[in-house]
């Protein structure tokens, strides 16, 4: 068994035995060292965004003092959902390894599949553009400030 996946499984076990959330654990590795660990804390924090990958990304960013996790690899017990995959992409994590897939996750009662089936038609009914001109001004202000500042 891969040592990093073993660490992700141990992290998941820690969370499920504490009653903090589902069987989802994650570790983030850079240059052979674990820089972030996390497990599902949805129940504990009463927050649907506290997935294992998100918690591990938070810890890795604190550990590396950066929002850019380029050069990192992520090991997780379950295939990342669209929210987590978005966070992984935003963090610039280059490689993801997962244990169980979406079908496995559905078998134990999680509804990840519905998020993969979210169509443009469903999005059009749910999401609506509003006050674009005012928000574009905000974006321009940000760009002007960002050009003068290094984030």
N, CA, C and O atoms as a DFTB+ gen file, in Angstrom:
604 C
 N C O
     1  1       0.839      -1.182       0.000
     2  2       0.000       0.000       0.000
     3  2       0.886       1.247       0.000
     4  3       1.904       1.314       0.687
     5  1       0.471       2.206      -0.775
     6  2       1.193       3.467      -0.848
     7  2       1.157       4.165       0.522
     8  3       0.104       4.232       1.156
     9  1       2.298       4.679       0.973
    10  2       2.384       5.285       2.311
    11  2       1.505       6.522       2.465
    12  3       0.984       6.784       3.549
    13  1       1.338       7.284       1.380
    14  2       0.525       8.490       1.469
    15  2      -0.963       8.150       1.480
    16  3      -1.744       8.789       2.186
    17  1      -1.355       7.142       0.697
    18  2      -2.752       6.708       0.739
    19  2      -3.052       6.105       2.109
    20  3      -4.152       6.271       2.637
    21  1      -2.083       5.412       2.675
    22  2      -2.257       4.866       4.028
    23  2      -2.500       6.008       5.019
    24  3      -3.355       5.894       5.897
    25  1      -1.762       7.090       4.884
    26  2      -1.954       8.251       5.758
    27  2      -3.336       8.875       5.549
    28  3      -3.967       9.317       6.509
    29  1      -3.808       8.914       4.301
    30  2      -5.147       9.444       4.011
    31  2      -6.217       8.565       4.656
    32  3      -7.190       9.072       5.214
    33  1      -6.032       7.243       4.577
    34  2      -6.978       6.311       5.200
    35  2      -6.980       6.501       6.713
    36  3      -8.043       6.521       7.333
    37  1      -5.814       6.638       7.306
    38  2      -5.725       6.865       8.756
    39  2      -6.422       8.166       9.143
    40  3      -7.093       8.232      10.173
    41  1      -6.266       9.183       8.330
    42  2      -6.930      10.472       8.588
    43  2      -8.451      10.296       8.518
    44  3      -9.174      10.833       9.357
    45  1      -8.939       9.548       7.525
    46  2     -10.383       9.281       7.402
    47  2     -10.898       8.515       8.610
    48  3     -11.957       8.834       9.151
    49  1     -10.147       7.503       9.032
    50  2     -10.553       6.703      10.201
    51  2     -10.655       7.577      11.439
    52  3     -11.582       7.426      12.234
    53  1      -9.716       8.481      11.605
    54  2      -9.738       9.409      12.742
    55  2     -11.049      10.195      12.756
    56  3     -11.687      10.343      13.798
    57  1     -11.434      10.690      11.597
    58  2     -12.662      11.483      11.498
    59  2     -13.926      10.684      11.719
    60  3     -14.834      11.137      12.416
    61  1     -13.999       9.492      11.131
    62  2     -15.247       8.725      11.293
    63  2     -15.390       8.215      12.722
    64  3     -16.506       8.169      13.239
    65  1     -14.307       7.834      13.370
    66  2     -14.383       7.351      14.752
    67  2     -14.719       8.475      15.726
    68  3     -15.257       8.226      16.805
    69  1     -14.403       9.705      15.351
    70  2     -14.751      10.862      16.183
    71  2     -16.161      11.374      15.854
    72  3     -16.660      12.284      16.515
    73  1     -16.801      10.786      14.831
    74  2     -18.145      11.208      14.444
    75  2     -18.183      12.551      13.747
    76  3     -19.188      13.258      13.812
    77  1     -17.091      12.914      13.077
    78  2     -16.982      14.241      12.481
    79  2     -17.478      14.325      11.043
    80  3     -17.713      15.420      10.533
    81  1     -17.641      13.163      10.374
    82  2     -18.106      13.173       8.992
    83  2     -17.854      11.844       8.319
    84  3     -17.541      10.851       8.977
    85  1     -17.991      11.827       7.011
    86  2     -17.862      10.606       6.229
    87  2     -16.436      10.083       6.134
    88  3     -15.507      10.683       6.675
    89  1     -16.271       8.947       5.435
    90  2     -14.973       8.259       5.370
    91  2     -14.007       8.852       4.349
    92  3     -13.464       8.151       3.496
    93  1     -13.812      10.149       4.460
    94  2     -12.999      10.849       3.471
    95  2     -11.809      11.502       4.154
    96  3     -11.959      12.437       4.940
    97  1     -10.629      10.996       3.840
    98  2      -9.390      11.541       4.371
    99  2      -8.476      11.927       3.237
   100  3      -8.590      11.410       2.126
   101  1      -7.568      12.838       3.522
   102  2      -6.729      13.381       2.460
   103  2      -5.395      13.840       3.034
   104  3      -5.328      14.350       4.153
   105  1      -4.345      13.652       2.261
   106  2      -3.051      14.251       2.585
   107  2      -2.503      14.921       1.330
   108  3      -2.767      14.499       0.205
   109  1      -1.743      15.963       1.560
   110  2      -1.079      16.682       0.472
   111  2       0.419      16.569       0.705
   112  3       0.910      16.782       1.814
   113  1       1.130      16.232      -0.357
   114  2       2.556      15.938      -0.278
   115  2       3.327      16.877      -1.194
   116  3       2.929      17.138      -2.329
   117  1       4.448      17.379      -0.665
   118  2       5.363      18.175      -1.491
   119  2       6.783      17.701      -1.207
   120  3       7.206      17.630      -0.053
   121  1       7.502      17.382      -2.255
   122  2       8.891      16.922      -2.139
   123  2       9.037      15.772      -1.146
   124  3       9.992      15.717      -0.371
   125  1       8.069      14.853      -1.188
   126  2       8.136      13.657      -0.345
   127  2       7.692      13.820       1.088
   128  3       7.748      12.862       1.859
   129  1       7.248      15.014       1.472
   130  2       6.800      15.253       2.851
   131  2       5.325      15.638       2.866
   132  3       4.861      16.374       1.995
   133  1       4.599      15.144       3.844
   134  2       3.198      15.529       4.007
   135  2       3.159      16.951       4.567
   136  3       3.695      17.226       5.640
   137  1       2.516      17.842       3.822
   138  2       2.427      19.244       4.234
   139  2       1.018      19.625       4.678
   140  3       0.804      20.707       5.227
   141  1       0.058      18.731       4.438
   142  2      -1.315      18.994       4.855
   143  2      -2.088      17.710       5.010
   144  3      -1.940      16.784       4.212
   145  1      -2.919      17.652       6.045
   146  2      -3.805      16.509       6.285
   147  2      -5.192      17.051       6.565
   148  3      -5.353      18.155       7.086
   149  1      -6.189      16.259       6.210
   150  2      -7.553      16.651       6.540
   151  2      -8.499      15.494       6.380
   152  3      -8.240      14.549       5.635
   153  1      -9.592      15.581       7.087
   154  2     -10.660      14.591       6.925
   155  2     -11.992      15.330       6.910
   156  3     -12.066      16.512       7.248
   157  1     -13.025      14.629       6.521
   158  2     -14.346      15.224       6.427
   159  2     -14.792      15.694       7.812
   160  3     -14.833      14.913       8.763
   161  1     -15.122      16.975       7.910
   162  2     -15.591      17.565       9.161
   163  2     -16.945      18.241       8.994
   164  3     -17.279      19.170       9.730
   165  1     -17.722      17.769       8.022
   166  2     -19.025      18.359       7.729
   167  2     -19.933      18.316       8.957
   168  3     -20.569      19.316       9.290
   169  1     -19.998      17.174       9.627
   170  2     -20.870      17.020      10.793
   171  2     -20.341      17.846      11.964
   172  3     -21.098      18.563      12.618
   173  1     -19.061      17.743      12.218
   174  2     -18.451      18.454      13.343
   175  2     -18.659      19.962      13.237
   176  3     -19.050      20.611      14.207
   177  1     -18.396      20.513      12.059
   178  2     -18.449      21.970      11.885
   179  2     -19.801      22.476      11.389
   180  3     -20.032      23.679      11.274
   181  1     -20.700      21.508      11.095
   182  2     -22.019      21.872      10.539
   183  2     -21.845      22.776       9.320
   184  3     -22.478      23.824       9.193
   185  1     -20.956      22.324       8.426
   186  2     -20.585      23.104       7.247
   187  2     -20.389      22.132       6.085
   188  3     -19.473      21.310       6.121
   189  1     -21.237      22.213       5.052
   190  2     -21.142      21.259       3.939
   191  2     -19.885      21.383       3.088
   192  3     -19.644      20.536       2.228
   193  1     -19.084      22.412       3.308
   194  2     -17.861      22.582       2.513
   195  2     -16.629      21.971       3.178
   196  3     -15.544      22.012       2.598
   197  1     -16.762      21.421       4.349
   198  2     -15.596      20.914       5.094
   199  2     -15.239      19.481       4.693
   200  3     -15.159      18.594       5.543
   201  1     -15.030      19.263       3.416
   202  2     -14.598      17.963       2.911
   203  2     -13.117      17.759       3.236
   204  3     -12.391      18.715       3.511
   205  1     -12.686      16.506       3.201
   206  2     -11.306      16.182       3.534
   207  2     -10.293      16.934       2.693
   208  3      -9.288      17.416       3.215
   209  1     -10.546      17.038       1.395
   210  2      -9.609      17.732       0.511
   211  2      -9.507      19.211       0.876
   212  3      -8.416      19.780       0.882
   213  1     -10.639      19.826       1.178
   214  2     -10.653      21.251       1.537
   215  2      -9.867      21.471       2.830
   216  3      -9.075      22.408       2.932
   217  1     -10.092      20.602       3.810
   218  2      -9.392      20.742       5.090
   219  2      -7.884      20.550       4.900
   220  3      -7.086      21.265       5.507
   221  1      -7.493      19.589       4.058
   222  2      -6.067      19.358       3.796
   223  2      -5.448      20.534       3.039
   224  3      -4.306      20.908       3.307
   225  1      -6.187      21.115       2.102
   226  2      -5.694      22.288       1.377
   227  2      -5.472      23.436       2.356
   228  3      -4.452      24.121       2.290
   229  1      -6.424      23.649       3.266
   230  2      -6.251      24.711       4.271
   231  2      -4.956      24.510       5.048
   232  3      -4.170      25.443       5.215
   233  1      -4.740      23.277       5.525
   234  2      -3.536      23.017       6.326
   235  2      -2.259      23.162       5.500
   236  3      -1.267      23.708       5.982
   237  1      -2.280      22.676       4.263
   238  2      -1.090      22.785       3.410
   239  2      -0.762      24.248       3.119
   240  3       0.408      24.631       3.115
   241  1      -1.777      25.058       2.879
   242  2      -1.535      26.486       2.628
   243  2      -0.929      27.158       3.849
   244  3      -0.015      27.973       3.722
   245  1      -1.436      26.819       5.039
   246  2      -0.849      27.385       6.269
   247  2       0.586      26.893       6.436
   248  3       1.485      27.665       6.769
   249  1       0.784      25.609       6.202
   250  2       2.104      25.006       6.378
   251  2       3.144      25.616       5.438
   252  3       4.282      25.860       5.838
   253  1       2.752      25.859       4.201
   254  2       3.672      26.397       3.193
   255  2       3.608      27.924       3.095
   256  3       4.364      28.536       2.340
   257  1       2.709      28.527       3.858
   258  2       2.518      29.972       3.851
   259  2       2.289      30.497       2.436
   260  3       2.901      31.473       2.002
   261  1       1.379      29.809       1.732
   262  2       1.094      30.179       0.344
   263  2      -0.276      29.665      -0.070
   264  3      -0.737      28.633       0.418
   265  1      -0.924      30.394      -0.976
   266  2      -2.163      29.889      -1.564
   267  2      -1.886      29.073      -2.826
   268  3      -2.807      28.514      -3.421
   269  1      -0.639      29.007      -3.226
   270  2      -0.227      28.287      -4.433
   271  2       0.463      26.986      -4.031
   272  3       1.569      26.995      -3.491
   273  1      -0.205      25.874      -4.304
   274  2       0.337      24.563      -3.945
   275  2       0.956      23.849      -5.145
   276  3       0.917      22.622      -5.234
   277  1       1.523      24.623      -6.061
   278  2       2.230      24.036      -7.202
   279  2       3.310      23.091      -6.694
   280  3       3.979      23.370      -5.699
   281  1       3.467      21.981      -7.384
   282  2       4.463      20.996      -6.979
   283  2       3.948      19.992      -5.967
   284  3       4.674      19.081      -5.568
   285  1       2.702      20.149      -5.549
   286  2       2.111      19.226      -4.571
   287  2       1.312      18.129      -5.268
   288  3       0.842      18.285      -6.395
   289  1       1.179      17.024      -4.557
   290  2       0.314      15.913      -4.960
   291  2      -0.708      15.695      -3.861
   292  3      -0.420      15.925      -2.686
   293  1      -1.896      15.254      -4.233
   294  2      -2.968      15.045      -3.271
   295  2      -3.383      13.581      -3.302
   296  3      -3.563      13.005      -4.376
   297  1      -3.535      12.984      -2.136
   298  2      -3.974      11.606      -1.970
   299  2      -5.255      11.632      -1.152
   300  3      -5.279      12.182      -0.051
   301  1      -6.319      11.039      -1.683
   302  2      -7.614      11.091      -1.009
   303  2      -8.326       9.750      -1.115
   304  3      -8.165       9.022      -2.094
   305  1      -9.112       9.436      -0.098
   306  2      -9.773       8.130      -0.052
   307  2     -10.929       8.031      -1.040
   308  3     -11.304       6.926      -1.432
   309  1     -11.500       9.161      -1.452
   310  2     -12.605       9.153      -2.404
   311  2     -12.356      10.119      -3.541
   312  3     -11.747      11.172      -3.350
   313  1     -12.826       9.762      -4.719
   314  2     -12.664      10.637      -5.886
   315  2     -13.214      12.026      -5.559
   316  3     -14.339      12.136      -5.070
   317  1     -12.457      13.072      -5.815
   318  2     -12.913      14.415      -5.451
   319  2     -14.216      14.809      -6.137
   320  3     -14.408      14.583      -7.331
   321  1     -15.105      15.404      -5.344
   322  2     -16.353      15.932      -5.888
   323  2     -16.027      17.199      -6.686
   324  3     -14.897      17.682      -6.629
   325  1     -16.994      17.744      -7.427
   326  2     -16.713      18.959      -8.201
   327  2     -16.232      20.142      -7.351
   328  3     -15.369      20.899      -7.795
   329  1     -16.772      20.315      -6.137
   330  2     -16.310      21.409      -5.281
   331  2     -14.833      21.228      -4.944
   332  3     -14.041      22.163      -5.055
   333  1     -14.475      20.023      -4.535
   334  2     -13.082      19.763      -4.155
   335  2     -12.159      19.847      -5.370
   336  3     -11.039      20.349      -5.274
   337  1     -12.638      19.351      -6.513
   338  2     -11.818      19.429      -7.719
   339  2     -11.567      20.881      -8.085
   340  3     -10.474      21.235      -8.526
   341  1     -12.575      21.720      -7.902
   342  2     -12.388      23.148      -8.140
   343  2     -11.321      23.722      -7.223
   344  3     -10.467      24.488      -7.669
   345  1     -11.362      23.358      -5.944
   346  2     -10.361      23.846      -4.989
   347  2      -8.969      23.334      -5.345
   348  3      -7.983      24.063      -5.230
   349  1      -8.896      22.090      -5.774
   350  2      -7.612      21.494      -6.186
   351  2      -7.033      22.271      -7.368
   352  3      -5.837      22.563      -7.403
   353  1      -7.885      22.601      -8.328
   354  2      -7.435      23.365      -9.486
   355  2      -7.013      24.775      -9.085
   356  3      -5.986      25.268      -9.551
   357  1      -7.803      25.434      -8.217
   358  2      -7.445      26.779      -7.761
   359  2      -6.114      26.765      -7.021
   360  3      -5.351      27.727      -7.102
   361  1      -5.828      25.682      -6.301
   362  2      -4.590      25.584      -5.525
   363  2      -3.384      25.194      -6.387
   364  3      -2.253      25.201      -5.901
   365  1      -3.608      24.859      -7.642
   366  2      -2.543      24.454      -8.571
   367  2      -1.879      23.131      -8.194
   368  3      -0.700      22.921      -8.478
   369  1      -2.635      22.243      -7.557
   370  2      -2.113      20.913      -7.238
   371  2      -2.032      20.125      -8.534
   372  3      -3.008      20.041      -9.280
   373  1      -0.865      19.546      -8.800
   374  2      -0.609      18.947     -10.104
   375  2      -1.059      17.515     -10.303
   376  3      -1.255      17.093     -11.443
   377  1      -1.231      16.749      -9.232
   378  2      -1.582      15.340      -9.389
   379  2      -2.484      14.928      -8.238
   380  3      -2.266      15.315      -7.091
   381  1      -3.522      14.120      -8.568
   382  2      -4.476      13.625      -7.581
   383  2      -4.550      12.113      -7.686
   384  3      -4.699      11.561      -8.776
   385  1      -4.446      11.449      -6.541
   386  2      -4.629      10.001      -6.449
   387  2      -5.826       9.760      -5.532
   388  3      -5.911      10.346      -4.453
   389  1      -6.752       8.896      -5.959
   390  2      -7.914       8.603      -5.113
   391  2      -8.134       7.099      -5.015
   392  3      -7.747       6.337      -5.902
   393  1      -8.766       6.688      -3.913
   394  2      -9.042       5.279      -3.668
   395  2     -10.367       4.849      -4.279
   396  3     -10.376       4.131      -5.279
   397  1     -11.475       5.267      -3.704
   398  2     -12.808       4.872      -4.169
   399  2     -13.340       5.875      -5.182
   400  3     -13.041       7.067      -5.113
   401  1     -14.141       5.371      -6.132
   402  2     -14.692       6.243      -7.165
   403  2     -16.112       6.705      -6.801
   404  3     -16.619       6.381      -5.726
   405  1     -16.739       7.454      -7.694
   406  2     -18.060       8.028      -7.455
   407  2     -19.104       6.939      -7.215
   408  3     -19.963       7.096      -6.348
   409  1     -19.047       5.844      -7.963
   410  2     -20.002       4.743      -7.775
   411  2     -19.843       4.136      -6.385
   412  3     -20.837       3.820      -5.733
   413  1     -18.602       3.970      -5.926
   414  2     -18.363       3.445      -4.576
   415  2     -18.964       4.371      -3.527
   416  3     -19.549       3.913      -2.545
   417  1     -18.818       5.654      -3.736
   418  2     -19.320       6.650      -2.789
   419  2     -20.842       6.626      -2.748
   420  3     -21.447       6.753      -1.683
   421  1     -21.454       6.462      -3.915
   422  2     -22.912       6.379      -3.982
   423  2     -23.425       5.128      -3.254
   424  3     -24.477       5.164      -2.617
   425  1     -22.687       4.044      -3.350
   426  2     -23.091       2.789      -2.692
   427  2     -23.216       2.919      -1.191
   428  3     -23.995       2.191      -0.575
   429  1     -22.459       3.842      -0.576
   430  2     -22.544       3.988       0.877
   431  2     -23.447       5.155       1.279
   432  3     -23.457       5.570       2.438
   433  1     -24.202       5.680       0.315
   434  2     -25.237       6.654       0.641
   435  2     -24.943       8.110       0.369
   436  3     -25.730       8.974       0.756
   437  1     -23.837       8.411      -0.285
   438  2     -23.536       9.804      -0.610
   439  2     -24.055      10.107      -2.011
   440  3     -24.140       9.213      -2.852
   441  1     -24.398      11.356      -2.258
   442  2     -25.084      11.735      -3.499
   443  2     -24.203      12.518      -4.468
   444  3     -24.695      13.423      -5.142
   445  1     -22.948      12.201      -4.550
   446  2     -22.024      12.933      -5.423
   447  2     -22.462      12.928      -6.889
   448  3     -22.251      13.905      -7.606
   449  1     -23.066      11.838      -7.325
   450  2     -23.439      11.684      -8.740
   451  2     -24.300      12.849      -9.229
   452  3     -24.161      13.280     -10.373
   453  1     -25.184      13.361      -8.378
   454  2     -26.080      14.441      -8.787
   455  2     -25.302      15.688      -9.210
   456  3     -25.764      16.445     -10.064
   457  1     -24.138      15.904      -8.625
   458  2     -23.356      17.083      -8.966
   459  2     -22.682      16.948     -10.331
   460  3     -22.385      17.952     -10.977
   461  1     -22.445      15.735     -10.763
   462  2     -21.878      15.501     -12.084
   463  2     -22.951      15.614     -13.158
   464  3     -22.647      15.799     -14.336
   465  1     -24.190      15.502     -12.746
   466  2     -25.311      15.565     -13.686
   467  2     -25.931      16.962     -13.739
   468  3     -26.981      17.146     -14.355
   469  1     -25.302      17.935     -13.108
   470  2     -25.822      19.298     -13.088
   471  2     -25.653      19.900     -14.477
   472  3     -24.543      20.251     -14.878
   473  1     -26.739      20.016     -15.197
   474  2     -26.697      20.439     -16.600
   475  2     -26.759      21.956     -16.735
   476  3     -27.076      22.672     -15.785
   477  1     -26.448      22.422     -17.933
   478  2     -26.566      23.846     -18.232
   479  2     -28.012      24.301     -18.068
   480  3     -28.271      25.428     -17.646
   481  1     -28.953      23.418     -18.405
   482  2     -30.378      23.752     -18.271
   483  2     -30.740      23.968     -16.796
   484  3     -31.441      24.924     -16.462
   485  1     -30.273      23.096     -15.929
   486  2     -30.536      23.254     -14.491
   487  2     -29.857      24.518     -13.974
   488  3     -30.432      25.244     -13.163
   489  1     -28.650      24.780     -14.435
   490  2     -27.926      25.973     -14.005
   491  2     -28.684      27.222     -14.435
   492  3     -28.788      28.177     -13.664
   493  1     -29.218      27.229     -15.660
   494  2     -29.940      28.390     -16.171
   495  2     -31.166      28.703     -15.322
   496  3     -31.529      29.870     -15.175
   497  1     -31.807      27.684     -14.761
   498  2     -32.976      27.906     -13.897
   499  2     -32.568      28.416     -12.510
   500  3     -33.357      29.081     -11.840
   501  1     -31.368      28.116     -12.089
   502  2     -30.942      28.415     -10.728
   503  2     -30.097      29.686     -10.611
   504  3     -30.166      30.373      -9.592
   505  1     -29.311      30.007     -11.623
   506  2     -28.325      31.076     -11.554
   507  2     -28.714      32.191     -12.521
   508  3     -29.057      31.934     -13.675
   509  1     -28.657      33.437     -12.034
   510  2     -29.054      34.570     -12.865
   511  2     -28.091      35.723     -12.675
   512  3     -27.726      36.063     -11.550
   513  1     -27.679      36.328     -13.792
   514  2     -26.801      37.501     -13.745
   515  2     -27.582      38.711     -13.229
   516  3     -28.763      38.878     -13.532
   517  1     -26.892      39.562     -12.433
   518  2     -27.550      40.744     -11.878
   519  2     -26.522      41.841     -11.629
   520  3     -25.413      41.555     -11.178
   521  1     -26.864      43.060     -11.910
   522  2     -26.036      44.239     -11.627
   523  2     -24.599      44.079     -12.137
   524  3     -23.635      44.370     -11.428
   525  1     -24.484      43.615     -13.371
   526  2     -23.175      43.338     -13.958
   527  2     -22.304      44.583     -14.040
   528  3     -21.119      44.523     -13.713
   529  1     -22.862      45.707     -14.469
   530  2     -22.063      46.925     -14.651
   531  2     -21.405      47.359     -13.338
   532  3     -20.234      47.737     -13.325
   533  1     -22.145      47.305     -12.255
   534  2     -21.593      47.684     -10.947
   535  2     -20.494      46.715     -10.522
   536  3     -19.474      47.118      -9.962
   537  1     -20.718      45.438     -10.795
   538  2     -19.708      44.440     -10.439
   539  2     -18.474      44.547     -11.328
   540  3     -17.359      44.294     -10.873
   541  1     -18.668      44.922     -12.596
   542  2     -17.517      45.138     -13.475
   543  2     -16.655      46.296     -12.962
   544  3     -15.430      46.247     -13.065
   545  1     -17.283      47.326     -12.416
   546  2     -16.528      48.436     -11.831
   547  2     -15.673      47.921     -10.680
   548  3     -14.499      48.275     -10.567
   549  1     -16.259      47.089      -9.826
   550  2     -15.518      46.481      -8.723
   551  2     -14.314      45.709      -9.253
   552  3     -13.218      45.812      -8.703
   553  1     -14.513      44.941     -10.313
   554  2     -13.418      44.169     -10.918
   555  2     -12.317      45.083     -11.452
   556  3     -11.131      44.804     -11.273
   557  1     -12.711      46.172     -12.105
   558  2     -11.718      47.122     -12.622
   559  2     -10.931      47.751     -11.476
   560  3      -9.714      47.909     -11.563
   561  1     -11.635      48.109     -10.399
   562  2     -10.956      48.676      -9.225
   563  2      -9.944      47.670      -8.676
   564  3      -8.818      48.037      -8.341
   565  1     -10.343      46.422      -8.585
   566  2      -9.442      45.386      -8.091
   567  2      -8.206      45.279      -8.986
   568  3      -7.076      45.262      -8.500
   569  1      -8.435      45.207     -10.298
   570  2      -7.316      45.076     -11.229
   571  2      -6.333      46.228     -11.076
   572  3      -5.120      46.021     -11.090
   573  1      -6.855      47.438     -10.930
   574  2      -5.990      48.605     -10.763
   575  2      -5.173      48.526      -9.475
   576  3      -3.990      48.865      -9.464
   577  1      -5.795      48.084      -8.409
   578  2      -5.083      47.918      -7.135
   579  2      -4.058      46.788      -7.241
   580  3      -2.922      46.922      -6.786
   581  1      -4.473      45.678      -7.847
   582  2      -3.591      44.498      -7.962
   583  2      -2.352      44.795      -8.805
   584  3      -1.276      44.259      -8.539
   585  1      -2.500      45.643      -9.814
   586  2      -1.361      46.006     -10.655
   587  2      -0.294      46.766      -9.856
   588  3       0.888      46.736     -10.198
   589  1      -0.726      47.443      -8.794
   590  2       0.199      48.211      -7.954
   591  2       0.719      47.415      -6.774
   592  3       1.675      47.818      -6.113
   593  1       0.079      46.275      -6.513
   594  2       0.391      45.462      -5.335
   595  2       0.782      44.064      -5.776
   596  3       0.289      43.574      -6.792
   597  1       1.632      43.437      -5.050
   598  2       1.995      42.063      -5.333
   599  2       1.331      41.147      -4.311
   600  3       1.630      41.229      -3.120
   601  1       0.433      40.274      -4.767
   602  2      -0.248      39.348      -3.851
   603  2       0.545      38.098      -3.727
   604  3       0.149      37.185      -3.003
